[in-house]
mmCIF file with all atom_site columns, C-alpha atoms in Angstrom:
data_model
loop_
_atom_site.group_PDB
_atom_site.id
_atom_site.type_symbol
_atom_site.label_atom_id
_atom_site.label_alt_id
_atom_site.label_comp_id
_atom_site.label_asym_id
_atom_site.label_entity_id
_atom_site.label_seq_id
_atom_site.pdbx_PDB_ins_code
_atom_site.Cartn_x
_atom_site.Cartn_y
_atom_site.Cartn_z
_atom_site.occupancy
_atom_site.B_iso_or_equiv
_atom_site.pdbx_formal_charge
_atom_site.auth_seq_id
_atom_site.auth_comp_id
_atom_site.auth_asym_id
_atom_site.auth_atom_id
_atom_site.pdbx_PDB_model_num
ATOM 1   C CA . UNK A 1 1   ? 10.337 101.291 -45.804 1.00 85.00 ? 1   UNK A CA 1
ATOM 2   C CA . UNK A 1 2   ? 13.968 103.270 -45.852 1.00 89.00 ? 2   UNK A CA 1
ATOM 3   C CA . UNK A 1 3   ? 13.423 104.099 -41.811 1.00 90.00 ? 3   UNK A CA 1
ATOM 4   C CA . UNK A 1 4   ? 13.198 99.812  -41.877 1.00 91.00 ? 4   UNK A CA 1
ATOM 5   C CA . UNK A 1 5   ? 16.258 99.835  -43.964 1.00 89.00 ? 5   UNK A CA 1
ATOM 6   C CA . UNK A 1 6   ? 17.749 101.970 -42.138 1.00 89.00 ? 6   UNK A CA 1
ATOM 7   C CA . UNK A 1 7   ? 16.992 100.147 -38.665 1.00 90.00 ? 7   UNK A CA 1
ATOM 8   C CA . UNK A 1 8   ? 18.054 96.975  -39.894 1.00 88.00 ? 8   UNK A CA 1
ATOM 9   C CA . UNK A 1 9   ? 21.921 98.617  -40.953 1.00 87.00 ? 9   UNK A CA 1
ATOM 10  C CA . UNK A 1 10  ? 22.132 100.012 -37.302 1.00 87.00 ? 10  UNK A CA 1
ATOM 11  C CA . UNK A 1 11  ? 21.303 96.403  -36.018 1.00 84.00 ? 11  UNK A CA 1
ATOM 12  C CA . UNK A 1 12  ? 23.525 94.686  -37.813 1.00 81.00 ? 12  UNK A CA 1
ATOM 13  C CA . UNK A 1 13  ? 26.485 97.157  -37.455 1.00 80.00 ? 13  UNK A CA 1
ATOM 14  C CA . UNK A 1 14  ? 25.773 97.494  -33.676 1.00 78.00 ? 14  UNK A CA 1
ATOM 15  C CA . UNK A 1 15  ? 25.710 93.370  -33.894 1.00 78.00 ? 15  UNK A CA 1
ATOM 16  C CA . UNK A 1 16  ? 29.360 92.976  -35.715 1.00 78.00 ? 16  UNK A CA 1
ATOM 17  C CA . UNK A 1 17  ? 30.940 95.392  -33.394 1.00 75.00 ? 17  UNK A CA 1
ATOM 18  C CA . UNK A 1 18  ? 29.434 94.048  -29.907 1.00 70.00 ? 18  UNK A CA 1
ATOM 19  C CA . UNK A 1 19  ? 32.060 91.015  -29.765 1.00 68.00 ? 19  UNK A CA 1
ATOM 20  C CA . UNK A 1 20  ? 35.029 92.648  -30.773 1.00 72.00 ? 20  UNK A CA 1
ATOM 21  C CA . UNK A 1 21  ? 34.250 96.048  -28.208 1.00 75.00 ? 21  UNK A CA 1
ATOM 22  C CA . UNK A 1 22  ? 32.151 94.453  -25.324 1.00 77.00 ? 22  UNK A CA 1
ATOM 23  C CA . UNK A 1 23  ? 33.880 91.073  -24.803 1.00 82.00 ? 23  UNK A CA 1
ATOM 24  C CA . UNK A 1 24  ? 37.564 91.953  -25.842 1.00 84.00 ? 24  UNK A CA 1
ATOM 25  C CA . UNK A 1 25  ? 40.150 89.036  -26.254 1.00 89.00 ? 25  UNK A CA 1
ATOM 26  C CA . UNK A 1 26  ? 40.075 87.980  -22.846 1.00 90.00 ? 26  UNK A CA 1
ATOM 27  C CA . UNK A 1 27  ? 43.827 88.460  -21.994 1.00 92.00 ? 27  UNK A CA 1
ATOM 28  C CA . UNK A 1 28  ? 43.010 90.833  -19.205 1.00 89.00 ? 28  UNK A CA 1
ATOM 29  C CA . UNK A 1 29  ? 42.414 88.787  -16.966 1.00 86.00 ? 29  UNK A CA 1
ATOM 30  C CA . UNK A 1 30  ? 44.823 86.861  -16.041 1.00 91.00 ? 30  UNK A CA 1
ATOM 31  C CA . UNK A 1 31  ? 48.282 87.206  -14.159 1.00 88.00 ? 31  UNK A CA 1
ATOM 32  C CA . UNK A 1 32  ? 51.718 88.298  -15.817 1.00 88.00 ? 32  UNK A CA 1
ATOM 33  C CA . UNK A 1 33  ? 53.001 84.683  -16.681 1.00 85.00 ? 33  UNK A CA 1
ATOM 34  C CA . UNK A 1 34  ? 49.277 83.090  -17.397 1.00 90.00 ? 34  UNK A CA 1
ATOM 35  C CA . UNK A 1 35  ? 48.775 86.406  -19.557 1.00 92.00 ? 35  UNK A CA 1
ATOM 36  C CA . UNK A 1 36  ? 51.740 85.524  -21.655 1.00 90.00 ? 36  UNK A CA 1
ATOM 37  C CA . UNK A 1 37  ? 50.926 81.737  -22.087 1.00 89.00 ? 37  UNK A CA 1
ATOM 38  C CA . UNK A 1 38  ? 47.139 83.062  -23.019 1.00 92.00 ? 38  UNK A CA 1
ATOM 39  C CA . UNK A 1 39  ? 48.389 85.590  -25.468 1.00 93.00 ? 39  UNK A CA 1
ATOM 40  C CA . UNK A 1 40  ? 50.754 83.396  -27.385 1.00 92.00 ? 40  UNK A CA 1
ATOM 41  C CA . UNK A 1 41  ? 47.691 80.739  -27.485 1.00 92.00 ? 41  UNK A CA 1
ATOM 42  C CA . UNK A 1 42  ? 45.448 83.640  -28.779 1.00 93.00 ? 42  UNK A CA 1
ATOM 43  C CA . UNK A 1 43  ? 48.014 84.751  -31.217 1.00 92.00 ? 43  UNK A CA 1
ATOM 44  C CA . UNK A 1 44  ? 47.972 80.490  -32.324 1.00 91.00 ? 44  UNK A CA 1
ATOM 45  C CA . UNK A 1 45  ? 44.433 80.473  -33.047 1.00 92.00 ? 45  UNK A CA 1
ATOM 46  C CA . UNK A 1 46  ? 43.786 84.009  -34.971 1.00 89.00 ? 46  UNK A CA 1
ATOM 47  C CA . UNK A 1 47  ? 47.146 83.682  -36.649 1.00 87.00 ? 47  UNK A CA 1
ATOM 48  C CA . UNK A 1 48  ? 45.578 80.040  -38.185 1.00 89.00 ? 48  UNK A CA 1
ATOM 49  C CA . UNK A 1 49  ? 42.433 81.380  -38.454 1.00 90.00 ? 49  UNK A CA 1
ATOM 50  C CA . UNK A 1 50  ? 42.094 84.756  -38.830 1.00 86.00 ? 50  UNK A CA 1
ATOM 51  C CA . UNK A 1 51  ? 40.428 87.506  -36.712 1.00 81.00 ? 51  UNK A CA 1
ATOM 52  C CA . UNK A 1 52  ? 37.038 87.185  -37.845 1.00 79.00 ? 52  UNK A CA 1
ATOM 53  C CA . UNK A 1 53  ? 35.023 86.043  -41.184 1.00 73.00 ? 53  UNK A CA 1
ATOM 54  C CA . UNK A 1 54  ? 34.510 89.139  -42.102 1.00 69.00 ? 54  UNK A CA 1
ATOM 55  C CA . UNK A 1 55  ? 37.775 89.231  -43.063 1.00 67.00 ? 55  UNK A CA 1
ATOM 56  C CA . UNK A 1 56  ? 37.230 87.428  -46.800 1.00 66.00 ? 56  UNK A CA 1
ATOM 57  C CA . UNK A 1 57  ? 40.547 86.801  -48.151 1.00 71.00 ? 57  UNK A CA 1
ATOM 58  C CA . UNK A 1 58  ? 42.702 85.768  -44.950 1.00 74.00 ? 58  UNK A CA 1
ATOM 59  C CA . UNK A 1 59  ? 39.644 84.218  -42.720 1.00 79.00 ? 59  UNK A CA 1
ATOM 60  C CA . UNK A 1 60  ? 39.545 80.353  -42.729 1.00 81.00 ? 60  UNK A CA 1
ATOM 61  C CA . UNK A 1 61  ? 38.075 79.219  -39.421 1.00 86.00 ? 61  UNK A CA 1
ATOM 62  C CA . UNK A 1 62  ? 34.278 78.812  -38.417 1.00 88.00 ? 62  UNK A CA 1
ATOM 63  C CA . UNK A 1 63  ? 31.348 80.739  -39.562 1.00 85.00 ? 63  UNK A CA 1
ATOM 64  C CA . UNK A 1 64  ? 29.943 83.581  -37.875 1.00 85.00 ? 64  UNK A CA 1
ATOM 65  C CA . UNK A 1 65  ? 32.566 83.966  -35.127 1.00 89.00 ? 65  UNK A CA 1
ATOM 66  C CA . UNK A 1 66  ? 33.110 87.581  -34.710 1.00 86.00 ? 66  UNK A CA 1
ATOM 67  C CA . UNK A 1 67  ? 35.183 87.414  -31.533 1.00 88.00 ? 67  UNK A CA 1
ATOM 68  C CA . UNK A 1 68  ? 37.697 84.995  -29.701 1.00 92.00 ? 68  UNK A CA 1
ATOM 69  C CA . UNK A 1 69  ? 37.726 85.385  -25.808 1.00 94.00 ? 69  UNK A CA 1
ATOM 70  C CA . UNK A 1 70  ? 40.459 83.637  -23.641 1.00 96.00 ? 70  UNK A CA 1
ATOM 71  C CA . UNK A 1 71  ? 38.179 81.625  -21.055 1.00 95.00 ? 71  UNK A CA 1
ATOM 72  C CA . UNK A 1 72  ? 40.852 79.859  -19.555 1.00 96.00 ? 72  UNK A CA 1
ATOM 73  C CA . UNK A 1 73  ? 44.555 78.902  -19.794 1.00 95.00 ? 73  UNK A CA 1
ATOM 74  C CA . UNK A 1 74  ? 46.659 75.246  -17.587 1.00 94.00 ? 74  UNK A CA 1
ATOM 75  C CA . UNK A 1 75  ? 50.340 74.766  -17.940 1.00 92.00 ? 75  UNK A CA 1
ATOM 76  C CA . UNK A 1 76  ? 50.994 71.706  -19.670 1.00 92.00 ? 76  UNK A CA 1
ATOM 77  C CA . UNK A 1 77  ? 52.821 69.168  -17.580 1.00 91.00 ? 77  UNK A CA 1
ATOM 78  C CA . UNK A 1 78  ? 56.724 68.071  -18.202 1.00 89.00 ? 78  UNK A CA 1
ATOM 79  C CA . UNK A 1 79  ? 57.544 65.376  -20.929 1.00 89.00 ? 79  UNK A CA 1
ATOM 80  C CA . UNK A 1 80  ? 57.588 62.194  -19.787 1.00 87.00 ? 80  UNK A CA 1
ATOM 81  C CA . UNK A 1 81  ? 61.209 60.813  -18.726 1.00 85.00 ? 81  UNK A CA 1
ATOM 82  C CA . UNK A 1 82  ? 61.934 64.442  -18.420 1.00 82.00 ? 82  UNK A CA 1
ATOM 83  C CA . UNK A 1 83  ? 62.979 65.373  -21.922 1.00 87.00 ? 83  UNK A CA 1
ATOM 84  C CA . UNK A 1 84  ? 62.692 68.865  -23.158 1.00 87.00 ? 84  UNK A CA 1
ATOM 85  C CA . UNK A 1 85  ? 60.688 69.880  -25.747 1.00 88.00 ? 85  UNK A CA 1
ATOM 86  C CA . UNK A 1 86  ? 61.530 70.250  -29.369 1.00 86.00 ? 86  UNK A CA 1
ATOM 87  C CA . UNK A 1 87  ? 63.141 74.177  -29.453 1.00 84.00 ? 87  UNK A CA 1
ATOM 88  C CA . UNK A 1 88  ? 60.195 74.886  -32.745 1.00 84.00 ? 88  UNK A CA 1
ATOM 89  C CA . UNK A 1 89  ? 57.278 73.282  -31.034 1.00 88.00 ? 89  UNK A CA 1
ATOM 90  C CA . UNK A 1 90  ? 54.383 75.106  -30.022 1.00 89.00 ? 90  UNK A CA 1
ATOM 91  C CA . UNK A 1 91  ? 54.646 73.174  -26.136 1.00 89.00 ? 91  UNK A CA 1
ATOM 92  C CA . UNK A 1 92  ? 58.104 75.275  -26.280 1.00 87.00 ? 92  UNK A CA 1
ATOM 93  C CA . UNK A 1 93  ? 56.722 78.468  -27.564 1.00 85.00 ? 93  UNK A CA 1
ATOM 94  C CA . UNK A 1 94  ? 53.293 78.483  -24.901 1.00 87.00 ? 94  UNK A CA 1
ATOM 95  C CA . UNK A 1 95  ? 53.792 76.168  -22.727 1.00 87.00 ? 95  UNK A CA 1
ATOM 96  C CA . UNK A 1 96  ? 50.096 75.581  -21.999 1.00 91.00 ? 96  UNK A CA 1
ATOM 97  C CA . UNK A 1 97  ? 46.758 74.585  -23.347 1.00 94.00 ? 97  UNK A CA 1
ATOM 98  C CA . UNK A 1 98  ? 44.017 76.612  -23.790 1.00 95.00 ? 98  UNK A CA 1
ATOM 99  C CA . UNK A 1 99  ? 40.032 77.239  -24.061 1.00 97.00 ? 99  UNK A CA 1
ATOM 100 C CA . UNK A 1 100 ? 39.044 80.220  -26.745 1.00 96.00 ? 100 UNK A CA 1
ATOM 101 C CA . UNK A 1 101 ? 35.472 81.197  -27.035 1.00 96.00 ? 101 UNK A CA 1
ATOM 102 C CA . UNK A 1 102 ? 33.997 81.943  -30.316 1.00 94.00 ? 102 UNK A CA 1
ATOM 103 C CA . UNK A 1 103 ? 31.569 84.820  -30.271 1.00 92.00 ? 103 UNK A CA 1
ATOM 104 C CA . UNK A 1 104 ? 29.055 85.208  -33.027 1.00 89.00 ? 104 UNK A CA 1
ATOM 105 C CA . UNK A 1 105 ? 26.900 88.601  -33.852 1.00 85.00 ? 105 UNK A CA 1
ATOM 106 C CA . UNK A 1 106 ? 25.532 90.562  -30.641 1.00 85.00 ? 106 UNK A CA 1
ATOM 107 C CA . UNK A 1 107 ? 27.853 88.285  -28.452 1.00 86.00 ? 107 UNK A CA 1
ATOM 108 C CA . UNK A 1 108 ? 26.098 85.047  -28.663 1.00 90.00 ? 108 UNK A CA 1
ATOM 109 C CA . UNK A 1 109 ? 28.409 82.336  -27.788 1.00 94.00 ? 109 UNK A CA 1
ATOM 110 C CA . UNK A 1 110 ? 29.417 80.622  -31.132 1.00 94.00 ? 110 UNK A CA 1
ATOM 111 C CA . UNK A 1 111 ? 31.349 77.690  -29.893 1.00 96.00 ? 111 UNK A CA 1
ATOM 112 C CA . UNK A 1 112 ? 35.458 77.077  -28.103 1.00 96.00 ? 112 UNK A CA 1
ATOM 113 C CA . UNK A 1 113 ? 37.991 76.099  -29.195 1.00 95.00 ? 113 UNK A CA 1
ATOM 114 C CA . UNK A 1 114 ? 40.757 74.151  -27.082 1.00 96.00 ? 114 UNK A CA 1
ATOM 115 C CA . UNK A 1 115 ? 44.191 74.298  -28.156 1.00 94.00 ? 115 UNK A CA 1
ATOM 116 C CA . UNK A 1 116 ? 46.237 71.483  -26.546 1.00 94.00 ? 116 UNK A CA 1
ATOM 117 C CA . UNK A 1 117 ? 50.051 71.309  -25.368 1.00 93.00 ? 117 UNK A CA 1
ATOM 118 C CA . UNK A 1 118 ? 51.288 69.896  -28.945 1.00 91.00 ? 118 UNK A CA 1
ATOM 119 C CA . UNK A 1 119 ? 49.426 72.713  -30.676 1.00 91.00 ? 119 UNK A CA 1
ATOM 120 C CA . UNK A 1 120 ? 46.919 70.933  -32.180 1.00 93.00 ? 120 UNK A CA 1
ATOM 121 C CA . UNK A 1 121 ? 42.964 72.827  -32.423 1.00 93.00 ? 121 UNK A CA 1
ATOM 122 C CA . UNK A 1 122 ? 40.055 71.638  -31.959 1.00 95.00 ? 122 UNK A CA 1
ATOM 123 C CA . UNK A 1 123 ? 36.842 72.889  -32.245 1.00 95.00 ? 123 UNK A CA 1
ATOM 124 C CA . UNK A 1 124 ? 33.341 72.719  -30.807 1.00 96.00 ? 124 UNK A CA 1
ATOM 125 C CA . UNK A 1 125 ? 30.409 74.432  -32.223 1.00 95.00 ? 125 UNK A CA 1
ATOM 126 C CA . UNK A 1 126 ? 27.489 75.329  -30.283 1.00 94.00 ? 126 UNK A CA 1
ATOM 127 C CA . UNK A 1 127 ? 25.079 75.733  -33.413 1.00 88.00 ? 127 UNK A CA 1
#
C-alpha cells in the first residue's frame, strides 16, 4: 500500500512539473519584435491571472492550468482615421493580440486564451 502511495506522489509531482519544464512559455519562438509583443501579452495574462493555481493566494484564472504557452501573436492594425492610441492603453503598451494556451497536469491542453488589441481576455475551455 505505501509503494502505491508512493507511486501516486511521483505521478502527480512528475504531472505539475511537465507544463511548466517541457512546454515553457512559448516566447522562444518567435522573432525579436514578435518576441517582445508576445512577452508583454504573456506578462498581461499571468500578471491578471497568476502563474498557475497552485499558487492559492494570488491565482484567480481557470482551474487546472498549470502552464501558459504563446501559440501565436498579429499586430493589431492602426486606429481608424489614423489616431494614436491612448499613451496607458494596453494597444500602446503591446501592440498586438494574442493566443495563450492553457496547459493542465502532464501537458494536456486545458483551453486558450485570446487577448485582443484593447486588452480585453477571453477565454475558451476545452473541458
Amino acid at each position: 500500500m505505501l509503494a502505491v502511495f508512493a507511486v501516486l506522489i511521483v505521478l502527480v509531482f512528475l504531472g505539475a512539473g511537465l507544463p511548466v519544464r517541457l512546454i515553457g512559455n512559448g516566447l522562444e519562438g518567435f522573432g525579436n519584435h514578435e518576441r517582445r509583443v508576445a512577452s508583454r501579452a504573456f506578462f498581461h495574462v499571468v500578471t491578471y491571472y497568476g502563474e498557475t493555481f497552485l499558487e492559492y493566494d494570488d491565482y484567480t484564472g481557470p482551474s487546472l492550468v498549470l502552464g501558459w504557452h504563446v501559440e501565436s501573436v498579429k499586430k493589431c492594425p492602426p486606429l481608424p482615421g489614423g489616431r494614436k492610441p491612448e499613451a496607458d492603453s494596453y494597444r500602446a503598451y503591446a501592440g498586438a493580440s494574442a493566443r495563450i494556451g492553457a496547459y493542465s497536469l502532464f501537458g494536456i491542453p486545458r483551453g486558450e486564451i485570446d487577448v485582443d488589441c484593447d486588452g480585453r481576455r477571453r477565454w475558451e475551455s476545452y473541458f
